[in-house]
Amino acid sequence: MKRIQLSIILSIFGSSLIFAQMGTNTTTPLATLDITAKNTTGTSTNVDGILVPRVDRQRAQSMSSVPVSTMIYVNSIATGTQAGTAANIDAVGYYYYNGTSWIKLNPLNNIYTSDGTLSGMRTVTTNGNTVNFVNGTSSVGITTTATEGRFSANGPTRGTLTLSSGTNIVDTYVDNANAAQINTSGTSTKLSIGTTNATPLALKTNSTDKLTLLSSGNVGVGTTAPSSAFELASGTANTSGLRMTNLTSSSPISTGQALGVDAGGNLVTVANPSPTNVSTSSVNSTVASNFNVTDLAATIVSGTSQTIAVPTGGKALFINFMLGVDYVNNPAGSGTAYYEARLYIDGVATDCYMRTQEVGISTNASFTISTIKFLAAGNHTIDVRMQRTFNNGTTSGATMICAPISMSFNASYLN
């Protein structure tokens, strides 16, 4: 019996030397050792496979001069210690020898069971799929497509992105049914939001830019192209859009300059208005000298000439003149002549006058002139002059003597 076994061994050894390949259940081995399953398909209950040596941890630990790539199956860790060549044997399973110690084959160490250190760059190709880290109804996801890379943090109560360096912290979060916020905390000295090139910085609401900051420093509210340091476009004609809640028409007056707008809408300072003063120059007379009226030239009514000093900033000159006269004689054209009383300023006739017809000797006539004039600052002479403007179609130069019955003439200006 022993001779038969030896013959078989020698035969196998001889074949292996000739072909340098061995096959089990195959006559055409494709590798140094090719083991083909006895039953490759079907429902056979026969066992196919390789059964490697089974040892406990103490036995593996006791081996010496172990060749590299030797494989064993540790079926118990109740013996031996996790030290020396068995430093990695901490569980039942397959191990191979790497020349220094036994290494777990297909170890269970991964991001779900233990921490680790990357030995180099790793790339995960998502192929359009999302990588999600889920805890109940909260998740953090990374999505990549051909045109978009997205990071999302979702939670039923809050989604948060936190950036930190030392004790400097920036939190960006949105609460369910509450305001979204960006906050800094810790030892951060400033929250800076802006651009590093010449593009504008805009704040928008309802998908429309409402506030724009240009690289020049110009700020626009309601406009995306502010042409001054601060430009406010209310969008409503004749409305500035600027409201000072705590400064109203009931606020006490303080010292300083008044504000106004120029033709371009720019805010400018204007001179403070002076308090309004009323100055009056007047003459009132019931006994005045008779004066002659002809149809050749206008005659100054006695007692009406006044000098008015209009100061800088004067606003308006109110003029009121009333005159009652008695016609004394009966010159040529009496009864058909017309008499005119006209206001003169600085010797120049104005467009303010009154005409009445003379109906005969010893009759009365009254004249009233009321007007408002705007005059430049300085001294001005004001008087009323009379003339016979119509004398039955004939210029005679005849003189009508007029006796004043009553006269009131005043000029008042606002300043």
CSV table of C-alpha atoms in Angstrom, one decimal:
chain,number,residue,atom,x,y,z
A,1,MET,CA,0.0,0.0,0.0
A,2,LYS,CA,2.8,2.4,0.8
A,3,ARG,CA,4.5,1.6,-2.5
A,4,ILE,CA,1.3,2.5,-4.4
A,5,GLN,CA,1.0,5.9,-2.6
A,6,LEU,CA,4.7,6.7,-3.3
A,7,SER,CA,4.2,5.9,-6.9
A,8,ILE,CA,1.2,8.2,-7.1
A,9,ILE,CA,3.2,11.0,-5.4
A,10,LEU,CA,6.2,10.5,-7.7
A,11,SER,CA,3.9,10.5,-10.7
A,12,ILE,CA,2.2,13.7,-9.7
A,13,PHE,CA,5.6,15.3,-8.9
A,14,GLY,CA,6.9,14.2,-12.2
A,15,SER,CA,4.0,15.7,-14.1
A,16,SER,CA,4.4,18.9,-12.2
A,17,LEU,CA,8.0,19.2,-13.2
A,18,ILE,CA,7.1,18.5,-16.8
A,19,PHE,CA,4.1,20.8,-17.1
A,20,ALA,CA,4.8,23.2,-14.2
A,21,GLN,CA,1.1,23.3,-13.7
A,22,MET,CA,-1.3,21.2,-11.7
A,23,GLY,CA,-5.0,20.7,-12.1
A,24,THR,CA,-7.7,19.2,-9.9
A,25,ASN,CA,-10.8,18.1,-11.7
A,26,THR,CA,-9.3,19.4,-14.9
A,27,THR,CA,-6.7,18.1,-17.4
A,28,THR,CA,-5.9,21.5,-18.8
A,29,PRO,CA,-4.8,23.7,-15.8
A,30,LEU,CA,-4.7,27.4,-16.5
A,31,ALA,CA,-2.4,28.3,-13.6
A,32,THR,CA,0.2,26.8,-11.4
A,33,LEU,CA,-2.6,25.2,-9.4
A,34,ASP,CA,-6.0,25.1,-11.1
A,35,ILE,CA,-8.8,23.6,-9.0
A,36,THR,CA,-12.1,23.2,-10.8
A,37,ALA,CA,-15.3,22.6,-8.8
A,38,LYS,CA,-16.6,19.0,-9.0
A,39,ASN,CA,-20.1,20.4,-9.4
A,40,THR,CA,-20.0,23.8,-11.1
A,41,THR,CA,-23.8,24.1,-11.4
A,42,GLY,CA,-27.0,22.4,-10.2
A,43,THR,CA,-28.4,21.4,-6.9
A,44,SER,CA,-25.7,18.9,-5.7
A,45,THR,CA,-25.1,19.0,-1.9
A,46,ASN,CA,-21.5,18.0,-2.3
A,47,VAL,CA,-19.0,20.5,-1.0
A,48,ASP,CA,-16.7,22.3,-3.5
A,49,GLY,CA,-14.0,24.7,-2.4
A,50,ILE,CA,-10.6,25.0,-0.8
A,51,LEU,CA,-10.1,24.3,2.9
A,52,VAL,CA,-7.1,26.2,4.3
A,53,PRO,CA,-5.4,25.3,7.5
A,54,ARG,CA,-7.4,26.2,10.6
A,55,VAL,CA,-5.5,27.2,13.7
A,56,ASP,CA,-6.1,29.2,16.9
A,57,ARG,CA,-4.3,32.5,17.6
A,58,GLN,CA,-1.7,30.9,19.8
A,59,ARG,CA,-0.7,28.5,17.0
A,60,ALA,CA,-0.4,31.4,14.5
A,61,GLN,CA,1.6,33.4,17.0
A,62,SER,CA,4.0,30.5,17.6
A,63,MET,CA,4.9,29.9,13.9
A,64,SER,CA,8.3,31.0,12.8
A,65,SER,CA,10.0,31.5,9.5
A,66,VAL,CA,6.6,31.8,7.8
A,67,PRO,CA,6.8,32.5,4.1
A,68,VAL,CA,5.2,35.6,2.8
A,69,SER,CA,1.7,35.1,1.5
A,70,THR,CA,1.0,32.1,3.7
A,71,MET,CA,-2.8,32.0,4.4
A,72,ILE,CA,-4.5,30.5,7.5
A,73,TYR,CA,-7.9,30.6,9.0
A,74,VAL,CA,-7.9,31.6,12.7
A,75,ASN,CA,-10.8,29.8,14.3
A,76,SER,CA,-10.3,31.0,17.9
A,77,ILE,CA,-8.8,34.0,19.7
A,78,ALA,CA,-9.3,32.5,23.1
A,79,THR,CA,-5.7,31.5,23.2
A,80,GLY,CA,-2.6,33.5,22.6
A,81,THR,CA,-2.3,37.3,22.8
A,82,GLN,CA,-2.7,40.2,20.4
A,83,ALA,CA,1.0,40.9,20.2
A,84,GLY,CA,4.0,40.2,18.0
A,85,THR,CA,3.1,38.6,14.7
A,86,ALA,CA,-0.5,38.2,16.0
A,87,ALA,CA,-0.9,42.0,16.8
A,88,ASN,CA,-3.7,42.2,14.1
A,89,ILE,CA,-5.5,39.0,15.1
A,90,ASP,CA,-8.4,40.4,17.0
A,91,ALA,CA,-11.2,38.3,15.5
A,92,VAL,CA,-12.0,34.9,13.9
A,93,GLY,CA,-11.3,35.0,10.1
A,94,TYR,CA,-8.8,34.6,7.2
A,95,TYR,CA,-5.3,36.0,7.6
A,96,TYR,CA,-2.2,36.2,5.4
A,97,TYR,CA,1.4,36.7,6.4
A,98,ASN,CA,3.1,39.9,4.9
A,99,GLY,CA,6.6,39.0,6.2
A,100,THR,CA,6.2,40.8,9.5
A,101,SER,CA,2.8,39.9,10.9
A,102,TRP,CA,-0.5,38.3,10.1
A,103,ILE,CA,-2.8,40.6,8.2
A,104,LYS,CA,-6.6,40.3,8.2
A,105,LEU,CA,-7.9,39.3,4.8
A,106,ASN,CA,-10.7,41.6,3.7
A,107,PRO,CA,-10.8,43.4,7.1
A,108,LEU,CA,-14.0,44.9,8.3
A,109,ASN,CA,-12.3,48.2,9.1
A,110,ASN,CA,-14.1,51.0,7.1
A,111,ILE,CA,-15.7,54.4,7.7
A,112,TYR,CA,-18.6,52.7,9.5
A,113,THR,CA,-16.5,50.8,12.0
A,114,SER,CA,-13.3,52.8,12.6
A,115,ASP,CA,-11.3,55.9,11.8
A,116,GLY,CA,-8.5,55.8,9.2
A,117,THR,CA,-5.9,57.8,7.4
A,118,LEU,CA,-5.9,58.4,3.6
A,119,SER,CA,-2.5,57.6,2.0
A,120,GLY,CA,-3.4,59.7,-1.0
A,121,MET,CA,-6.0,61.5,-3.0
A,122,ARG,CA,-9.3,59.7,-3.4
A,123,THR,CA,-12.0,60.4,-6.1
A,124,VAL,CA,-15.6,59.2,-5.9
A,125,THR,CA,-17.4,59.4,-9.2
A,126,THR,CA,-21.1,59.7,-8.4
A,127,ASN,CA,-22.3,59.2,-11.9
A,128,GLY,CA,-25.1,61.7,-11.3
A,129,ASN,CA,-26.1,60.1,-8.0
A,130,THR,CA,-26.2,61.8,-4.6
A,131,VAL,CA,-24.0,60.9,-1.6
A,132,ASN,CA,-26.3,61.2,1.4
A,133,PHE,CA,-25.4,61.0,5.1
A,134,VAL,CA,-28.7,60.4,6.8
A,135,ASN,CA,-29.8,60.5,10.5
A,136,GLY,CA,-33.5,60.0,10.8
A,137,THR,CA,-35.2,62.8,8.8
A,138,SER,CA,-32.0,64.9,8.7
A,139,SER,CA,-29.4,64.5,5.9
A,140,VAL,CA,-26.3,66.1,4.5
A,141,GLY,CA,-25.9,65.4,0.8
A,142,ILE,CA,-23.4,66.0,-2.0
A,143,THR,CA,-24.7,66.1,-5.5
A,144,THR,CA,-22.7,66.4,-8.7
A,145,THR,CA,-23.9,66.6,-12.3
A,146,ALA,CA,-22.3,67.6,-15.5
A,147,THR,CA,-23.3,71.3,-14.9
A,148,GLU,CA,-23.7,71.5,-11.1
A,149,GLY,CA,-22.1,70.7,-7.8
A,150,ARG,CA,-24.3,71.1,-4.8
A,151,PHE,CA,-24.0,70.7,-1.0
A,152,SER,CA,-27.1,70.4,1.0
A,153,ALA,CA,-27.9,70.2,4.7
A,154,ASN,CA,-31.5,69.3,5.5
A,155,GLY,CA,-33.3,69.0,8.8
A,156,PRO,CA,-36.9,69.1,9.9
A,157,THR,CA,-36.0,72.0,12.2
A,158,ARG,CA,-32.8,73.5,10.9
A,159,GLY,CA,-30.3,73.2,8.1
A,160,THR,CA,-26.9,74.6,9.0
A,161,LEU,CA,-23.5,75.1,7.5
A,162,THR,CA,-20.8,75.9,10.1
A,163,LEU,CA,-17.3,77.1,9.2
A,164,SER,CA,-14.7,77.5,12.0
A,165,SER,CA,-11.1,78.4,12.5
A,166,GLY,CA,-9.9,78.3,16.0
A,167,THR,CA,-12.6,80.1,17.9
A,168,ASN,CA,-13.8,82.1,14.9
A,169,ILE,CA,-17.2,80.7,13.7
A,170,VAL,CA,-19.5,81.5,10.8
A,171,ASP,CA,-22.9,79.9,10.9
A,172,THR,CA,-25.3,79.9,8.0
A,173,TYR,CA,-28.6,78.4,8.7
A,174,VAL,CA,-32.3,78.4,8.0
A,175,ASP,CA,-34.9,77.5,10.5
A,176,ASN,CA,-38.3,76.0,9.7
A,177,ALA,CA,-40.9,78.8,9.6
A,178,ASN,CA,-38.2,81.3,10.7
A,179,ALA,CA,-35.7,83.7,9.2
A,180,ALA,CA,-32.6,82.5,7.4
A,181,GLN,CA,-29.4,83.9,9.0
A,182,ILE,CA,-25.7,84.3,8.6
A,183,ASN,CA,-23.9,84.9,11.9
A,184,THR,CA,-20.4,85.2,13.2
A,185,SER,CA,-19.3,84.4,16.7
A,186,GLY,CA,-16.3,83.7,18.8
A,187,THR,CA,-13.3,86.0,18.3
A,188,SER,CA,-14.2,87.0,14.7
A,189,THR,CA,-13.6,90.8,14.3
A,190,LYS,CA,-15.8,91.4,11.2
A,191,LEU,CA,-18.2,89.8,8.8
A,192,SER,CA,-17.2,90.9,5.3
A,193,ILE,CA,-19.4,90.2,2.3
A,194,GLY,CA,-18.3,91.4,-1.1
A,195,THR,CA,-16.4,90.8,-4.3
A,196,THR,CA,-12.7,90.7,-5.0
A,197,ASN,CA,-13.1,92.1,-8.6
A,198,ALA,CA,-14.8,95.1,-10.1
A,199,THR,CA,-18.3,93.5,-10.2
A,200,PRO,CA,-21.1,95.1,-8.3
A,201,LEU,CA,-22.5,93.7,-5.0
A,202,ALA,CA,-26.3,93.5,-5.0
A,203,LEU,CA,-29.0,92.7,-2.4
A,204,LYS,CA,-32.2,91.4,-3.9
A,205,THR,CA,-35.7,90.5,-2.8
A,206,ASN,CA,-38.5,88.8,-4.8
A,207,SER,CA,-35.8,88.1,-7.5
A,208,THR,CA,-35.1,91.8,-8.1
A,209,ASP,CA,-32.0,93.8,-7.2
A,210,LYS,CA,-33.0,96.4,-4.6
A,211,LEU,CA,-29.7,97.7,-3.3
A,212,THR,CA,-26.5,97.9,-5.4
A,213,LEU,CA,-22.9,98.7,-4.4
A,214,LEU,CA,-20.6,99.5,-7.3
A,215,SER,CA,-16.8,99.1,-7.3
A,216,SER,CA,-16.6,102.9,-7.3
A,217,GLY,CA,-18.3,102.9,-3.9
A,218,ASN,CA,-21.6,104.4,-5.2
A,219,VAL,CA,-24.6,102.9,-3.5
A,220,GLY,CA,-28.0,102.8,-5.2
A,221,VAL,CA,-31.4,102.0,-3.7
A,222,GLY,CA,-34.0,101.3,-6.4
A,223,THR,CA,-31.4,101.7,-9.1
A,224,THR,CA,-28.6,99.4,-10.3
A,225,ALA,CA,-26.5,102.2,-11.8
A,226,PRO,CA,-26.1,104.9,-9.0
A,227,SER,CA,-24.3,108.0,-10.4
A,228,SER,CA,-23.4,109.5,-7.0
A,229,ALA,CA,-22.2,108.3,-3.6
A,230,PHE,CA,-25.8,107.6,-2.7
A,231,GLU,CA,-28.7,107.6,-5.1
A,232,LEU,CA,-32.3,106.8,-4.1
A,233,ALA,CA,-34.9,106.1,-6.7
A,234,SER,CA,-38.3,105.8,-5.1
A,235,GLY,CA,-40.1,104.8,-8.4
A,236,THR,CA,-42.9,107.3,-7.7
A,237,ALA,CA,-42.9,110.7,-9.3
A,238,ASN,CA,-42.5,113.7,-7.0
A,239,THR,CA,-41.7,111.4,-4.0
A,240,SER,CA,-38.2,111.2,-2.7
A,241,GLY,CA,-38.6,107.8,-1.0
A,242,LEU,CA,-36.6,109.1,2.0
A,243,ARG,CA,-38.4,109.1,5.3
A,244,MET,CA,-37.0,110.3,8.7
A,245,THR,CA,-39.2,108.6,11.2
A,246,ASN,CA,-38.0,110.5,14.3
A,247,LEU,CA,-37.6,113.9,12.5
A,248,THR,CA,-41.0,115.3,11.6
A,249,SER,CA,-42.8,118.6,11.1
A,250,SER,CA,-43.5,118.7,14.8
A,251,SER,CA,-39.8,118.5,15.7
A,252,PRO,CA,-38.3,121.7,17.2
A,253,ILE,CA,-36.3,124.0,14.9
A,254,SER,CA,-32.6,123.8,15.3
A,255,THR,CA,-29.7,125.9,13.9
A,256,GLY,CA,-28.1,124.9,10.6
A,257,GLN,CA,-28.7,125.1,6.9
A,258,ALA,CA,-31.9,124.1,5.1
A,259,LEU,CA,-31.9,121.3,2.5
A,260,GLY,CA,-33.3,121.3,-1.0
A,261,VAL,CA,-32.9,119.6,-4.4
A,262,ASP,CA,-31.5,120.9,-7.6
A,263,ALA,CA,-32.8,120.3,-11.1
A,264,GLY,CA,-31.0,116.9,-11.3
A,265,GLY,CA,-32.5,115.7,-8.0
A,266,ASN,CA,-29.3,116.2,-6.0
A,267,LEU,CA,-29.6,117.1,-2.4
A,268,VAL,CA,-28.1,120.6,-1.8
A,269,THR,CA,-28.0,123.2,1.0
A,270,VAL,CA,-30.0,126.4,0.6
A,271,ALA,CA,-30.0,129.6,2.5
A,272,ASN,CA,-32.0,129.6,5.6
A,273,PRO,CA,-35.2,131.7,5.1
A,274,SER,CA,-35.3,134.9,7.2
A,275,PRO,CA,-38.3,135.6,9.3
A,276,THR,CA,-41.0,137.4,7.3
A,277,ASN,CA,-41.0,141.1,8.0
A,278,VAL,CA,-43.7,143.5,6.7
A,279,SER,CA,-42.7,147.1,6.0
A,280,THR,CA,-45.2,149.7,5.0
A,281,SER,CA,-44.8,153.1,3.3
A,282,SER,CA,-48.0,155.1,2.9
A,283,VAL,CA,-49.5,158.6,2.6
A,284,ASN,CA,-53.0,159.4,3.6
A,285,SER,CA,-54.5,162.9,2.9
A,286,THR,CA,-57.9,164.6,2.8
A,287,VAL,CA,-56.5,168.0,2.2
A,288,ALA,CA,-54.0,168.2,-0.6
A,289,SER,CA,-53.1,170.6,-3.3
A,290,ASN,CA,-55.0,170.9,-6.5
A,291,PHE,CA,-53.3,169.6,-9.5
A,292,ASN,CA,-53.8,170.1,-13.2
A,293,VAL,CA,-54.6,167.3,-15.6
A,294,THR,CA,-54.1,167.6,-19.4
A,295,ASP,CA,-54.4,165.4,-22.4
A,296,LEU,CA,-50.8,166.0,-23.4
A,297,ALA,CA,-48.8,164.3,-20.6
A,298,ALA,CA,-49.4,162.4,-17.3
A,299,THR,CA,-49.3,164.6,-14.2
A,300,ILE,CA,-48.1,163.2,-10.8
A,301,VAL,CA,-50.9,163.3,-8.3
A,302,SER,CA,-49.8,165.5,-5.5
A,303,GLY,CA,-48.7,163.5,-2.4
A,304,THR,CA,-48.4,160.1,-4.1
A,305,SER,CA,-44.6,159.9,-4.7
A,306,GLN,CA,-42.9,157.5,-2.3
A,307,THR,CA,-39.5,155.9,-2.1
A,308,ILE,CA,-39.5,152.2,-1.1
A,309,ALA,CA,-36.3,150.5,0.0
A,310,VAL,CA,-36.6,146.8,-0.9
A,311,PRO,CA,-34.0,144.8,1.1
A,312,THR,CA,-32.1,141.7,-0.2
A,313,GLY,CA,-34.5,138.8,-0.1
A,314,GLY,CA,-37.6,140.9,-0.4
A,315,LYS,CA,-40.5,138.8,-1.6
A,316,ALA,CA,-43.4,140.9,-2.8
A,317,LEU,CA,-44.6,144.5,-2.9
A,318,PHE,CA,-48.3,145.1,-2.2
A,319,ILE,CA,-49.7,148.4,-3.6
A,320,ASN,CA,-53.0,149.9,-2.8
A,321,PHE,CA,-54.2,153.4,-4.1
A,322,MET,CA,-57.5,155.2,-3.7
A,323,LEU,CA,-58.2,158.7,-4.8
A,324,GLY,CA,-61.4,160.9,-4.9
A,325,VAL,CA,-61.3,164.2,-6.9
A,326,ASP,CA,-63.6,167.0,-7.7
A,327,TYR,CA,-63.4,168.5,-11.2
A,328,VAL,CA,-63.2,172.3,-10.7
A,329,ASN,CA,-63.4,174.0,-14.1
A,330,ASN,CA,-65.0,173.4,-17.5
A,331,PRO,CA,-62.2,173.1,-20.1
A,332,ALA,CA,-62.8,172.2,-23.8
A,333,GLY,CA,-64.2,168.7,-24.1
A,334,SER,CA,-65.8,168.6,-20.7
A,335,GLY,CA,-68.5,166.0,-20.3
A,336,THR,CA,-66.9,163.8,-22.9
A,337,ALA,CA,-63.3,163.4,-21.7
A,338,TYR,CA,-61.9,160.3,-20.0
A,339,TYR,CA,-59.4,160.5,-17.1
A,340,GLU,CA,-56.8,157.8,-16.4
A,341,ALA,CA,-54.9,157.2,-13.1
A,342,ARG,CA,-51.9,154.9,-13.7
A,343,LEU,CA,-49.2,153.5,-11.4
A,344,TYR,CA,-45.6,154.4,-12.2
A,345,ILE,CA,-42.5,152.7,-10.8
A,346,ASP,CA,-39.1,154.5,-11.1
A,347,GLY,CA,-40.8,156.9,-13.7
A,348,VAL,CA,-42.0,154.0,-15.9
A,349,ALA,CA,-45.7,153.4,-16.5
A,350,THR,CA,-47.0,150.0,-15.4
A,351,ASP,CA,-49.9,148.0,-16.6
A,352,CYS,CA,-52.0,149.0,-13.5
A,353,TYR,CA,-54.5,151.8,-14.2
A,354,MET,CA,-58.1,152.9,-14.0
A,355,ARG,CA,-60.1,155.1,-16.3
A,356,THR,CA,-63.4,157.0,-15.7
A,357,GLN,CA,-65.5,159.5,-17.7
A,358,GLU,CA,-65.9,163.1,-16.6
A,359,VAL,CA,-69.6,164.1,-17.0
A,360,GLY,CA,-69.4,167.8,-16.2
A,361,ILE,CA,-68.1,170.5,-14.0
A,362,SER,CA,-68.4,170.1,-10.3
A,363,THR,CA,-68.7,166.3,-10.5
A,364,ASN,CA,-66.8,163.7,-8.6
A,365,ALA,CA,-64.6,160.8,-9.7
A,366,SER,CA,-62.9,158.0,-7.8
A,367,PHE,CA,-59.9,155.9,-8.8
A,368,THR,CA,-58.7,152.6,-7.1
A,369,ILE,CA,-55.6,150.6,-8.0
A,370,SER,CA,-54.5,147.4,-6.2
A,371,THR,CA,-51.7,145.2,-7.3
A,372,ILE,CA,-48.7,143.1,-6.3
A,373,LYS,CA,-45.2,143.7,-7.8
A,374,PHE,CA,-41.9,141.9,-7.3
A,375,LEU,CA,-39.0,144.3,-7.3
A,376,ALA,CA,-35.2,143.9,-7.1
A,377,ALA,CA,-33.4,144.9,-3.9
A,378,GLY,CA,-32.7,148.6,-3.6
A,379,ASN,CA,-34.6,151.9,-3.6
A,380,HIS,CA,-37.6,152.4,-5.9
A,381,THR,CA,-39.8,155.4,-6.5
A,382,ILE,CA,-43.6,154.8,-6.7
A,383,ASP,CA,-46.2,157.4,-7.7
A,384,VAL,CA,-49.6,157.7,-9.5
A,385,ARG,CA,-50.1,160.0,-12.5
A,386,MET,CA,-53.3,161.2,-14.2
A,387,GLN,CA,-54.1,162.2,-17.8
A,388,ARG,CA,-57.1,163.1,-19.9
A,389,THR,CA,-56.9,160.1,-22.4
A,390,PHE,CA,-59.9,161.1,-24.5
A,391,ASN,CA,-61.3,164.6,-25.2
A,392,ASN,CA,-63.9,164.2,-27.9
A,393,GLY,CA,-61.3,163.2,-30.4
A,394,THR,CA,-59.5,166.5,-30.1
A,395,THR,CA,-56.1,167.2,-28.4
A,396,SER,CA,-56.5,170.6,-27.0
A,397,GLY,CA,-54.0,170.8,-24.2
A,398,ALA,CA,-56.8,172.2,-22.1
A,399,THR,CA,-56.3,171.9,-18.3
A,400,MET,CA,-58.7,170.4,-15.9
A,401,ILE,CA,-58.2,171.4,-12.3
A,402,CYS,CA,-58.7,168.5,-10.0
A,403,ALA,CA,-59.2,169.0,-6.2
A,404,PRO,CA,-58.4,166.0,-4.1
A,405,ILE,CA,-61.3,164.9,-1.9
A,406,SER,CA,-59.7,161.8,-0.3
A,407,MET,CA,-56.5,159.9,-0.9
A,408,SER,CA,-54.9,156.8,0.5
A,409,PHE,CA,-51.7,155.3,-1.0
A,410,ASN,CA,-49.6,152.6,0.7
A,411,ALA,CA,-47.0,150.1,-0.4
A,412,SER,CA,-46.0,147.2,1.8
A,413,TYR,CA,-43.4,144.5,1.1
A,414,LEU,CA,-42.7,141.1,2.7
A,415,ASN,CA,-39.2,140.3,3.6
